[in-house]
Structures are given as C-alpha cells and as structure tokens.
Coordinates of C-alpha atoms and ligand atoms in Angstrom, one line a residue:
M1 CA -15.0 -14.9 18.8
D2 CA -12.2 -14.9 16.3
L3 CA -11.5 -11.6 14.6
P4 CA -11.9 -11.5 10.8
S5 CA -8.5 -11.5 9.1
Y6 CA -6.9 -9.5 6.4
Y7 CA -3.6 -10.2 4.7
I8 CA -2.0 -7.4 2.6
T9 CA 1.3 -7.3 0.9
T10 CA 3.6 -4.8 -0.8
P11 CA 5.9 -6.0 -3.6
I12 CA 9.2 -7.0 -2.3
Y13 CA 11.8 -4.4 -3.4
Y14 CA 14.9 -5.0 -5.5
V15 CA 18.0 -4.4 -3.5
N16 CA 19.9 -2.9 -6.4
D17 CA 18.4 0.5 -5.8
V18 CA 18.0 3.0 -3.0
P19 CA 14.4 3.4 -1.7
H20 CA 12.6 6.1 -3.7
I21 CA 9.1 7.7 -3.9
G22 CA 7.8 4.8 -6.0
H23 CA 8.6 2.3 -3.2
A24 CA 7.3 4.6 -0.5
Y25 CA 4.0 5.1 -2.5
T26 CA 3.1 1.4 -2.6
T27 CA 4.1 0.9 1.0
L28 CA 2.1 3.9 2.2
A29 CA -1.0 2.8 0.3
C30 CA -0.7 -0.6 2.0
D31 CA -0.1 1.0 5.3
A32 CA -3.3 3.1 5.1
M33 CA -5.2 0.0 4.1
A34 CA -3.7 -2.1 6.9
R35 CA -4.4 0.6 9.5
F36 CA -8.0 0.9 8.2
K37 CA -8.6 -2.8 8.6
R38 CA -7.1 -2.9 12.1
L39 CA -9.2 0.0 13.2
D40 CA -12.2 -1.8 11.7
G41 CA -11.7 -4.8 13.9
Y42 CA -9.6 -7.1 11.6
Q43 CA -6.6 -9.1 12.6
V44 CA -4.1 -7.9 10.0
L45 CA -1.0 -9.4 8.5
F46 CA 0.9 -6.6 6.6
L47 CA 3.9 -7.8 4.8
T48 CA 6.7 -6.0 3.1
G49 CA 10.3 -6.9 2.3
T50 CA 13.2 -7.2 -0.2
D51 CA 13.8 -9.2 -3.3
E52 CA 17.4 -10.2 -3.1
H53 CA 18.3 -12.8 -5.7
G54 CA 19.1 -12.8 -9.3
Q55 CA 21.8 -11.9 -11.8
K56 CA 21.1 -8.2 -11.4
V57 CA 21.9 -8.2 -7.7
E58 CA 24.9 -10.5 -8.2
T59 CA 26.3 -8.0 -10.8
A60 CA 25.6 -5.0 -8.5
A61 CA 27.4 -6.7 -5.6
N62 CA 30.4 -7.5 -7.9
D63 CA 30.5 -3.9 -9.0
R64 CA 31.0 -2.8 -5.4
G65 CA 33.5 -5.6 -4.6
L66 CA 31.1 -7.2 -2.1
A67 CA 29.9 -10.7 -1.7
P68 CA 26.2 -10.8 -2.7
Q69 CA 25.1 -11.6 0.9
E70 CA 27.0 -8.8 2.3
F71 CA 25.7 -6.4 -0.3
T72 CA 22.0 -7.5 0.2
D73 CA 22.4 -7.2 4.0
Q74 CA 23.3 -3.6 3.6
V75 CA 20.7 -2.6 1.0
S76 CA 17.9 -4.5 2.6
Q77 CA 18.6 -2.6 5.8
N78 CA 18.0 0.7 3.9
F79 CA 14.5 -0.5 3.1
R80 CA 13.9 -1.6 6.6
D81 CA 15.1 1.7 8.0
L82 CA 12.7 3.6 5.8
L83 CA 9.6 2.0 7.4
P84 CA 9.6 3.8 10.8
I85 CA 10.4 7.1 8.9
L86 CA 7.2 6.6 7.0
N87 CA 5.4 5.4 10.1
V88 CA 4.6 2.1 8.4
S89 CA 2.8 -0.5 10.5
N90 CA 4.1 -3.7 8.8
D91 CA 3.8 -6.9 10.8
D92 CA 6.6 -8.7 9.0
F93 CA 9.6 -8.0 6.8
I94 CA 10.7 -10.8 4.5
R95 CA 14.0 -11.2 2.8
T96 CA 14.2 -13.8 0.0
T97 CA 17.6 -14.8 1.3
E98 CA 16.0 -16.1 4.6
K99 CA 15.9 -19.8 5.2
R100 CA 12.1 -19.8 5.7
H101 CA 11.8 -18.5 2.2
R102 CA 14.2 -20.9 0.6
V103 CA 12.3 -23.8 2.1
S104 CA 9.0 -22.4 0.8
A105 CA 10.2 -21.7 -2.7
Q106 CA 11.8 -25.1 -3.1
T107 CA 8.6 -26.7 -1.8
I108 CA 6.5 -24.9 -4.4
W109 CA 8.9 -26.0 -7.1
Q110 CA 8.7 -29.6 -5.9
K111 CA 4.9 -29.4 -6.0
L112 CA 4.9 -28.1 -9.5
M113 CA 7.3 -30.8 -10.4
N114 CA 5.3 -33.6 -8.7
N115 CA 2.2 -32.3 -10.5
G116 CA 3.9 -32.6 -13.8
H117 CA 4.1 -28.9 -14.7
I118 CA 7.8 -28.6 -15.0
Y119 CA 10.0 -30.0 -17.7
L120 CA 13.7 -29.7 -18.7
D121 CA 14.5 -28.3 -22.1
K122 CA 16.7 -25.7 -23.8
Y123 CA 16.0 -22.0 -23.7
S124 CA 17.1 -19.7 -26.5
G125 CA 15.8 -16.2 -26.7
W126 CA 16.1 -12.7 -25.5
Y127 CA 16.5 -11.8 -21.8
S128 CA 16.3 -8.4 -20.3
L129 CA 18.3 -8.2 -17.1
R130 CA 16.8 -5.0 -16.0
D131 CA 13.2 -6.4 -16.2
E132 CA 14.3 -9.9 -15.3
T133 CA 12.0 -11.0 -18.1
Y134 CA 12.2 -13.1 -21.3
F135 CA 11.0 -11.6 -24.6
T136 CA 10.3 -13.1 -28.0
E137 CA 11.9 -11.6 -31.2
T138 CA 8.5 -10.0 -32.1
E139 CA 8.1 -8.3 -28.7
L140 CA 11.4 -6.4 -29.1
I141 CA 11.2 -2.7 -30.1
D142 CA 14.2 -1.4 -32.0
G143 CA 16.2 -4.3 -30.6
N144 CA 15.3 -3.6 -27.0
A145 CA 12.7 -4.8 -24.5
P146 CA 9.4 -3.0 -24.7
T147 CA 10.5 -1.1 -21.6
G148 CA 13.5 0.2 -23.4
A149 CA 15.9 -2.1 -21.5
P150 CA 18.7 -3.8 -23.4
V151 CA 18.3 -7.5 -24.0
E152 CA 20.9 -10.3 -24.3
W153 CA 20.7 -13.5 -26.3
V154 CA 20.5 -16.4 -23.9
E155 CA 21.0 -20.1 -24.8
E156 CA 21.1 -22.5 -22.0
E157 CA 19.5 -25.6 -20.5
S158 CA 16.5 -24.5 -18.6
Y159 CA 13.5 -25.9 -16.7
F160 CA 10.1 -24.7 -18.1
F161 CA 6.8 -24.2 -16.5
D162 CA 3.8 -25.2 -18.7
L163 CA 2.2 -21.7 -18.5
S164 CA 0.5 -22.3 -21.9
A165 CA -1.7 -24.9 -20.3
W166 CA -3.1 -22.3 -17.9
Q167 CA -4.6 -20.0 -20.4
E168 CA -8.2 -21.3 -20.2
P169 CA -8.1 -21.9 -16.4
L170 CA -6.9 -18.3 -15.9
L171 CA -9.5 -16.8 -18.2
D172 CA -12.1 -18.8 -16.4
F173 CA -10.8 -17.6 -13.0
Y174 CA -10.9 -14.0 -14.0
K175 CA -14.4 -14.4 -15.2
K176 CA -15.6 -16.0 -12.0
N177 CA -13.7 -13.5 -9.9
P178 CA -14.4 -10.1 -11.5
D179 CA -12.7 -8.2 -8.7
F180 CA -9.5 -10.2 -8.8
I181 CA -7.7 -7.6 -10.9
A182 CA -8.2 -3.9 -10.3
P183 CA -8.7 -1.3 -11.5
R184 CA -11.0 -2.4 -14.3
S185 CA -8.9 -1.0 -17.2
R186 CA -5.9 -3.1 -16.0
R187 CA -8.1 -6.2 -15.8
N188 CA -9.0 -5.8 -19.4
E189 CA -5.4 -5.4 -20.4
V190 CA -4.5 -8.7 -18.6
I191 CA -7.4 -10.5 -20.1
S192 CA -6.5 -9.5 -23.6
F193 CA -2.9 -10.4 -23.0
V194 CA -3.9 -13.9 -21.8
N195 CA -6.4 -14.2 -24.6
S196 CA -3.6 -13.6 -27.1
G197 CA -1.9 -16.8 -25.9
L198 CA 0.7 -17.8 -23.3
R199 CA 4.0 -19.4 -23.9
D200 CA 5.7 -21.8 -21.5
L201 CA 7.9 -20.0 -19.1
S202 CA 11.6 -20.6 -18.6
I203 CA 12.0 -20.9 -14.8
S204 CA 15.7 -21.6 -14.2
R205 CA 19.1 -20.3 -15.1
T206 CA 22.5 -21.8 -15.1
S207 CA 24.7 -18.8 -16.0
F208 CA 25.0 -17.4 -12.5
N209 CA 24.8 -18.5 -8.8
W210 CA 23.0 -16.0 -6.7
G211 CA 19.6 -17.5 -6.1
I212 CA 17.7 -20.5 -4.7
T213 CA 18.9 -23.8 -6.2
V214 CA 16.4 -26.0 -7.9
P215 CA 15.7 -29.1 -5.8
N216 CA 17.7 -32.1 -7.0
N217 CA 19.6 -30.1 -9.6
P218 CA 21.8 -27.5 -8.0
E219 CA 23.3 -26.5 -11.3
H220 CA 20.1 -24.6 -11.8
I221 CA 19.0 -21.4 -10.0
M222 CA 15.3 -20.6 -9.8
Y223 CA 14.0 -17.9 -12.0
V224 CA 13.9 -14.8 -9.8
W225 CA 10.2 -14.1 -10.3
L226 CA 9.1 -17.6 -9.2
D227 CA 11.4 -17.2 -6.2
A228 CA 10.1 -13.6 -5.5
L229 CA 6.4 -14.2 -5.9
T230 CA 6.5 -17.1 -3.4
N231 CA 7.5 -14.7 -0.7
Y232 CA 3.8 -13.9 -0.1
I233 CA 3.0 -17.5 0.9
T234 CA 6.3 -17.9 2.8
A235 CA 5.2 -15.2 5.2
A236 CA 2.0 -17.1 5.9
D237 CA 4.1 -20.0 7.1
F238 CA 4.0 -22.1 4.0
P239 CA 4.9 -25.0 3.7
E240 CA 3.3 -25.5 7.1
E241 CA -0.2 -25.8 5.7
N242 CA -1.5 -26.8 9.1
A243 CA 0.1 -23.8 10.9
P244 CA -2.4 -21.5 12.5
K245 CA -0.9 -18.5 10.6
Y246 CA -1.4 -20.3 7.2
K247 CA -4.9 -21.2 8.0
Q248 CA -5.7 -17.7 9.2
F249 CA -4.0 -15.7 6.5
W250 CA -3.6 -17.7 3.3
P251 CA -4.9 -16.8 0.7
A252 CA -3.9 -13.2 0.9
D253 CA -6.6 -10.6 0.6
L254 CA -4.7 -8.1 -1.4
H255 CA -1.4 -7.9 -3.3
M256 CA -0.7 -4.2 -4.0
V257 CA 1.7 -3.7 -6.9
G258 CA 2.7 -1.1 -9.5
K259 CA 1.3 -1.4 -13.0
D260 CA 4.6 -2.5 -14.4
I261 CA 4.6 -5.7 -12.4
L262 CA 0.9 -6.6 -12.7
R263 CA 1.5 -9.3 -15.3
F264 CA 3.6 -11.3 -12.9
H265 CA 1.0 -11.1 -10.2
A266 CA -2.1 -11.5 -12.2
I267 CA -0.9 -14.2 -14.6
Y268 CA 2.2 -16.1 -13.5
W269 CA 1.4 -16.1 -9.7
P270 CA -2.1 -17.5 -10.0
A271 CA -0.9 -20.0 -12.6
F272 CA 1.9 -21.2 -10.3
L273 CA -0.6 -21.5 -7.4
M274 CA -3.2 -23.4 -9.5
A275 CA -0.5 -25.8 -10.7
A276 CA 0.7 -26.3 -7.1
E277 CA -2.9 -26.8 -6.0
L278 CA -2.7 -24.0 -3.6
E279 CA -5.4 -21.3 -3.0
L280 CA -5.2 -18.1 -5.1
P281 CA -5.0 -14.6 -3.6
K282 CA -8.3 -12.6 -3.6
R283 CA -7.2 -9.5 -5.3
V284 CA -4.3 -7.7 -7.1
F285 CA -4.5 -4.0 -7.4
A286 CA -2.1 -2.2 -9.8
H287 CA -1.5 1.5 -9.0
G288 CA 0.0 4.0 -11.4
W289 CA 3.3 5.7 -11.6
W290 CA 4.5 9.1 -10.4
T291 CA 6.4 11.5 -12.6
N292 CA 8.4 14.4 -11.1
E293 CA 7.4 17.9 -12.3
G294 CA 6.1 16.3 -15.5
A295 CA 9.2 14.1 -16.2
K296 CA 9.6 10.4 -16.0
I297 CA 11.5 9.5 -12.8
S298 CA 14.9 7.9 -13.6
K299 CA 18.3 7.5 -12.1
S300 CA 19.9 8.6 -15.4
I301 CA 17.9 11.8 -15.5
G302 CA 18.8 12.3 -11.8
N303 CA 15.3 13.3 -10.7
V304 CA 14.6 10.5 -8.3
I305 CA 12.6 11.7 -5.3
D306 CA 14.0 10.7 -2.0
P307 CA 11.1 10.1 0.4
I308 CA 13.2 11.0 3.4
E309 CA 14.1 14.4 1.9
L310 CA 10.4 14.9 1.0
I311 CA 9.4 14.2 4.6
K312 CA 12.0 16.5 6.0
T313 CA 10.7 19.3 3.8
F314 CA 7.0 18.9 4.0
G315 CA 6.3 16.7 7.0
L316 CA 5.3 13.0 7.3
D317 CA 1.5 13.2 7.4
Q318 CA 1.6 15.9 4.8
V319 CA 3.4 13.6 2.4
R320 CA 1.2 10.6 3.3
Y321 CA -1.9 12.7 2.7
F322 CA -0.7 14.2 -0.6
L323 CA 0.3 10.8 -2.1
L324 CA -3.1 9.3 -1.4
R325 CA -5.3 12.3 -2.1
E326 CA -3.7 14.0 -5.1
V327 CA -4.2 11.2 -7.7
P328 CA -7.1 8.8 -8.2
F329 CA -5.5 5.6 -6.9
G330 CA -4.8 3.5 -9.9
N331 CA -4.0 6.4 -12.2
D332 CA -0.6 7.9 -13.0
G333 CA 0.2 11.1 -11.2
D334 CA 2.6 14.0 -11.3
F335 CA 4.5 15.2 -8.3
S336 CA 5.2 18.9 -8.2
Q337 CA 6.2 21.2 -5.3
Q338 CA 3.3 23.5 -6.2
S339 CA 0.6 20.8 -6.0
M340 CA 2.1 19.5 -2.7
I341 CA 2.1 23.0 -1.2
A342 CA -1.4 23.6 -2.4
R343 CA -2.7 20.4 -0.7
I344 CA -0.9 21.3 2.5
N345 CA -2.1 24.8 2.7
S346 CA -5.7 24.3 1.5
D347 CA -6.8 20.8 2.7
L348 CA -4.6 20.3 5.7
S349 CA -4.0 23.8 7.0
N350 CA -7.0 25.8 6.0
D351 CA -9.7 23.1 6.2
L352 CA -8.8 20.5 8.8
G353 CA -6.1 22.4 10.8
N354 CA -8.2 25.5 11.2
L355 CA -11.3 23.7 12.0
C356 CA -9.6 22.0 15.0
Q357 CA -7.8 25.1 16.0
R358 CA -10.9 27.3 15.9
V359 CA -13.1 24.9 17.8
L360 CA -10.6 23.8 20.4
S361 CA -9.1 27.2 21.2
F362 CA -12.6 28.7 21.5
V363 CA -13.6 25.9 23.9
Y364 CA -10.4 26.2 25.8
K365 CA -10.7 30.0 26.2
N366 CA -14.4 30.3 26.7
G367 CA -15.5 27.0 28.0
D368 CA -13.4 26.7 31.2
K369 CA -11.0 24.2 29.4
K370 CA -13.8 21.6 29.5
I371 CA -16.1 20.0 27.0
P372 CA -19.3 22.0 27.1
Q373 CA -22.7 20.7 28.1
P374 CA -25.1 20.6 25.1
A375 CA -28.8 21.5 25.3
N376 CA -31.4 20.5 22.7
K377 CA -30.1 19.9 19.2
L378 CA -31.5 21.8 16.3
P379 CA -31.8 20.3 12.8
D380 CA -28.5 21.9 11.7
D381 CA -26.7 20.2 14.5
Q382 CA -28.4 16.9 13.7
K383 CA -27.6 17.2 10.1
L384 CA -23.8 17.7 10.7
L385 CA -23.7 14.9 13.2
R386 CA -25.5 12.6 10.8
D387 CA -23.0 13.4 8.1
A388 CA -20.1 12.6 10.4
Q389 CA -21.7 9.4 11.6
G390 CA -22.5 8.3 8.1
L391 CA -18.9 8.6 7.0
I392 CA -17.7 5.2 8.0
T393 CA -20.1 3.3 5.7
A394 CA -18.8 5.3 2.7
L395 CA -15.2 4.8 3.8
R396 CA -15.5 1.1 4.1
K397 CA -16.7 0.9 0.5
H398 CA -14.0 3.2 -0.8
F399 CA -11.2 1.5 1.1
D400 CA -12.4 -2.0 0.0
S401 CA -12.1 -0.7 -3.6
Q402 CA -8.7 1.0 -2.8
E403 CA -10.3 4.4 -3.7
F404 CA -8.2 6.3 -1.2
H405 CA -8.7 9.6 -2.9
L406 CA -12.5 9.2 -2.7
A407 CA -12.4 8.2 0.9
L408 CA -10.4 11.4 1.7
E409 CA -12.7 13.5 -0.4
K410 CA -15.7 12.2 1.6
I411 CA -14.0 13.1 4.9
W412 CA -13.2 16.5 3.6
T413 CA -16.8 17.0 2.6
V414 CA -17.7 16.7 6.3
I415 CA -14.8 19.0 7.2
G416 CA -16.2 21.6 4.7
A417 CA -19.6 21.2 6.2
A418 CA -18.3 21.7 9.7
N419 CA -16.4 24.9 8.7
R420 CA -19.6 26.3 7.1
Y421 CA -21.6 25.3 10.2
I422 CA -19.2 27.2 12.5
D423 CA -19.5 30.3 10.3
T424 CA -23.3 30.2 10.2
Q425 CA -23.7 29.4 13.8
A426 CA -21.1 32.0 14.9
P427 CA -20.5 30.8 18.4
W428 CA -18.5 34.0 19.1
T429 CA -21.8 35.9 18.7
L430 CA -23.8 33.4 20.7
K431 CA -21.4 33.9 23.6
K432 CA -23.2 37.0 24.5
S433 CA -26.7 36.4 23.0
D434 CA -27.3 32.8 23.9
P435 CA -24.5 30.9 25.8
V436 CA -26.7 27.8 26.1
R437 CA -27.0 27.5 22.3
M438 CA -23.2 28.3 22.0
N439 CA -22.5 25.3 24.2
T440 CA -24.6 23.1 22.0
V441 CA -22.9 24.3 18.8
L442 CA -19.4 23.8 20.3
Y443 CA -20.4 20.4 21.7
T444 CA -21.6 19.4 18.2
L445 CA -18.4 20.5 16.6
I446 CA -16.3 18.6 19.2
E447 CA -18.2 15.4 18.5
V448 CA -17.7 15.9 14.8
L449 CA -14.0 16.4 15.4
R450 CA -13.9 13.1 17.2
Y451 CA -15.4 11.4 14.1
L452 CA -12.9 13.2 11.9
A453 CA -9.9 12.3 14.0
I454 CA -10.9 8.7 14.2
T455 CA -11.5 8.3 10.5
T456 CA -8.3 10.1 9.4
Q457 CA -6.1 7.8 11.4
P458 CA -5.3 5.4 8.6
V459 CA -3.8 8.2 6.4
I460 CA -2.5 10.7 8.9
P461 CA -2.0 8.7 12.0
T462 CA 0.3 11.0 13.9
S463 CA -1.8 14.1 13.5
A464 CA -5.1 12.3 14.0
N465 CA -3.8 11.0 17.3
I466 CA -2.7 14.4 18.4
M467 CA -6.3 15.5 17.7
L468 CA -7.6 12.6 19.7
D469 CA -5.3 13.4 22.6
Q470 CA -6.5 17.0 22.6
L471 CA -10.1 15.9 22.7
N472 CA -9.1 13.6 25.5
V473 CA -10.4 10.5 23.8
P474 CA -9.0 7.5 25.6
A475 CA -6.4 5.5 23.6
N476 CA -8.6 2.4 23.7
E477 CA -11.6 4.2 22.3
R478 CA -10.1 5.2 18.9
S479 CA -11.1 2.3 16.7
F480 CA -14.1 2.4 14.3
K481 CA -16.5 0.6 16.7
Y482 CA -16.4 3.8 18.8
L483 CA -17.9 5.8 15.9
T484 CA -21.4 5.9 17.4
S485 CA -23.2 8.2 19.7
A486 CA -22.9 5.6 22.4
Y487 CA -19.3 6.7 22.9
K488 CA -19.8 10.5 22.5
I489 CA -17.5 12.7 24.4
K490 CA -18.6 13.3 27.9
P491 CA -19.4 16.9 28.8
G492 CA -17.3 18.3 31.5
K493 CA -14.2 16.4 30.4
K494 CA -11.0 18.5 30.4
I495 CA -9.4 19.4 27.1
E496 CA -5.8 20.0 26.5
K497 CA -4.4 23.3 25.3
P498 CA -4.7 23.0 21.6
L499 CA -1.6 22.9 19.4
P500 CA -1.7 23.8 15.8
I501 CA -1.4 20.5 13.8
F502 CA -1.0 21.6 10.3
P503 CA 1.0 24.9 10.0
R504 CA 0.9 26.6 6.6
F505 CA 3.8 25.8 4.4
V506 CA 5.6 29.0 3.6
I507 CA 8.4 29.0 1.0
D508 CA 11.4 30.8 2.4
A509 CA 12.1 34.0 0.5
P510 CA 15.2 33.5 -1.7
Ligands
MSP1 N1 11.2 -7.0 -7.0 C1 10.1 -6.6 -7.9 C2 8.8 -7.0 -7.2 C3 8.7 -8.4 -6.8 S1 7.2 -8.7 -6.0 C4 7.1 -10.4 -5.8 C5 10.1 -5.1 -8.2 N2 10.8 -4.3 -7.4 S2 11.1 -2.8 -7.6 O1 11.8 -2.4 -6.5 O2 11.6 -2.5 -8.9 O3 9.7 -2.1 -7.7 C6 8.8 -2.0 -6.6 C7 7.6 -1.2 -6.8 O4 7.9 0.2 -7.0 C8 6.8 -1.6 -8.0 O5 5.4 -1.8 -7.6 C9 6.8 -0.4 -8.9 O6 5.6 -0.2 -9.6 C10 7.0 0.7 -7.9 N3 7.5 1.9 -8.5 C11 8.8 2.2 -9.0 N4 8.9 3.4 -9.5 C12 7.7 4.0 -9.4 C13 7.2 5.3 -9.7 N5 7.9 6.2 -10.3 N6 5.9 5.6 -9.3 C14 5.1 4.7 -8.6 N7 5.6 3.5 -8.3 C15 6.8 3.1 -8.9 O7 9.5 -4.7 -9.2

C-alpha cells in the first residue's frame, strides 16, 4: 500500500544575508512538522533552499567585487551548512540558480502567457529594493515603503500579470478553503487586503541582469517573487507533470512562512497557479517574529542572534525546544537569556530530565539493570498509562494546526503527572515494604517514558533518541505506530546505565 504523502516547504532564503534566528526558526518549525509526519507513517518531502536572483543580490555581489554566481555559491553554502547544525531533516535543497528551476520558472511564465494573463506595458512607480516590492504613492509612509525601506522611482517597459482579474476567484477560494491561510487573524488580514482591490502586477525588469530571462524576450528579467515562489513546484519535478514525484507531492501540503511574506504566498502564488491552471497548495501558515530582549532584530542595531552561537551556549535540543515552546506559534515572541534559561532548567532539566534520571537510575541500581516484571495494575497506574497512550491523538490535532506550543504543553502535562505519580507511589519506600508493587510502579513509569521519548522526537530528536537507547527500544520501533500496549517494553530486557540528558544551565559567576 502506498504511504500517504506530505510536502512541506520553508521560504527560500535571500543570499544577501547571513543565516540568523529568524531563518532558523522557520526551518526548525518545518523540521518538527516533517519529523512528526514521517513518524506518523507519511512519505515526506521537506524542502528548503536559497533565493538567489534579483537586483539586491546583484548589488551585494558587486559590493564585494564578486560575480553574482560566485557570490551566491558562497552564501548559499552558509545556509546549507546550517542545516546539519540544527539537525534539520530536509529532503531537498533548492537554489533558484539551478537549471531545473530556470526551466520550471520559464514554463510557468509560458503557461501564463499562453493563457492570456501576461501583457507588455510600461511601469512607472515606486520600487523598494529591500522588500523587492512595488508600492503606489498612497502606500508610502513619509516617502518610504510601509516597512520603512527606501523606495526608488522606476520607469521602464515591463510585463504585467493580470492580478486584478483574480480578486473574485481568490476570495472564492479562501471561502471554500477556510484552512488555506492560518492563523485565523492573518487570514482575515489577507481577505480584507484582497477585498480592497488588486492591481495588476509588474513581473519583469529591464534595469539589471541577474535573474531568469523572460521566454522570447531576453531583455527582460523575471520579477524575483515570480521566480522565487515557483521554487516550490520546481522541487516537485515541475514541469514534468507526469513524473511520479509531481503526482505524489504536488500540490504542497504546507508552505510555512513568516508574517512579512504572507501576502506573496497567499495572494500572488495562488493567483499565478490558478492562471497557469495548476493546483494550489493546501495551506500557508504565517508565523510571528522574534525580538531580542525586547528590541526589534536588525543588522543596523547589531543585535542579530546567530543560531550557531545560541546552540553553542545552550545546546541544540534546548534551542529547538525553546523556540517551539516559548511562544504560541503564529504570535510574535521575545527572546531573552532569562526565558531561555528558565525553560531549560524547569521544563527540560527539572521535569523531563529528572523524571528519566530518577526512574532509570532507580531501576538500574535496584532492579538488576533490567526492566522489572510488573504485577497487577492499580487504577493509578492505569490512569497514567492511559494519559500517555492518549497523547498521540491530541498531538496529531495540534501538529496539523501547527500548534507546536500546545503539543508540547500536552506532553509536559503527562510528564508532570508522571513526576507526581513517582512521588505518591514512592518506590524507594516500596523497596522494603512491597517489592512486587515497586516493580509494577517502575514498570509503569518505564512504559510512560517510552511514550514520552517517542512523542518528543520531532522537537528534541537527539535527546529523545538517547532516552530510547537507554530504554533499549529497538531503532525500528520508534515511530508512532508503536505507541500502543502491543509494543510495550518487555520485562527482563537490559537497560543501559542512564546518562543525564538535560543538565541544569548554570550561569558562570562573573
Ligand atoms: N526570499 C524571501 C522568501 C521567498 S519564498 C518564495 C525571503 N527571504 S528572507 O531570507 O528575507 O526571509 C526568510 C524568512 O525569515 C521569512 O519567513 C521571515 O519571516 C523570517 N524572518 C526574518 N527575520 C525574522 C525574525 N526576527 N523572527 C522570525 N522570523 C523572521 O523573505
């Protein structure tokens, strides 16, 4: 039987910048989602990559005295190198300078042209290089783009896409697909933007060279957003619409983006696809932005957070956990040392780390290094096990809505219950008074740990797998289908000497 499929994408990152926390955030959220789906039996295509064309990149390369290709080769590699450091499980990495992408973008263009949605005219208006976006006079604020970026007056021959014709079809599509844009507040913003009217979109430039040329008119370079958005379908083997990969993975299940680029993904991209008579992605989720100790993150302020430094200081799974737990996914959030350390010491070290350590070292020391043999279960044991077994249903719901924070909260509810259970049952007392009962209690805890370790894999994969190794759970029994009592740990199995997984974070004395 064919596995169900799941196709998830990160935005492709501009190569005029070094990777920072914002990039790491989107990528890690996608990684957790991709891992969750794989563990849940899906065949996953997880795509990330770099957005390498446009005037901005051409200028950045010139500033460094490099040819654009040479420059993008270098910077794209920085983004690629970050992935193993974040333990990201992407299946593909796309660069818009690749041939497969050029062919795909030109084919989309040709389809738009053939279907009568592109016309040649003259563009005159304001263009923001930093946003790679056109603005009308009325949209400007104090002579700048709404983002604060400077704008330049552009007057040139340009191809246009008839975006204005797609207002009604888009509104109709949003209505029929209420989950297409998430979270809900963002959906409302997009709908009111589209309701207020759409203008045709300038989709080519003639004033620079670094980009994909327009079919049959090489004087024109494709607008970088049309080029960039197409990457998602390129990686599904477009234009080979009969290719197995295309059939399996297009349309994409989820485009994960930051709130600043939602408009491109929720308006332009579906309009391009409708006009090209291609299928539309199923969902676009816009997450919020991080500030650093209360301040907006910006290169000019010099407070950009380097994900590599962050991991060196706090640890990889600690950072992954923090980013997905601290802020309701979709909202803006603030990064602070204090909140990071609080999460590490309370959730990871005190709650999860201690639970593992207490249970495993007790079993290791008092149980002959073997999984104990349980006797009859009492209602307290059954209740805890039921909570652990019920987790996956709630997690599926939360992951499918990208409520990563709620998924983690649910898991931590069970961790809390397990910690209370160990205190109430007090196996250290039972050791003398009732060793048979002690074994049942320890066995129950071990089984609960197995559920916890399996379900935390998407977010803290390295630590979860250390836990599973310690529990001696075979590598091929770690996916979600093993979350039933049919695969419970066999009594008598050896356990490894437990290692602490989440040490407390202690700030060095100055
Ligand atoms: N190249 C375009 C995307 C094209 S997709 C077809 C782009 N690139 S980007 O490198 O500027 O931004 C990539 C992502 O990083 C965006 O989703 C953006 O929201 C995210 N972030 C940048 N700074 C951020 C924070 N401070 N916090 C969270 N995410 C942020 O846009």
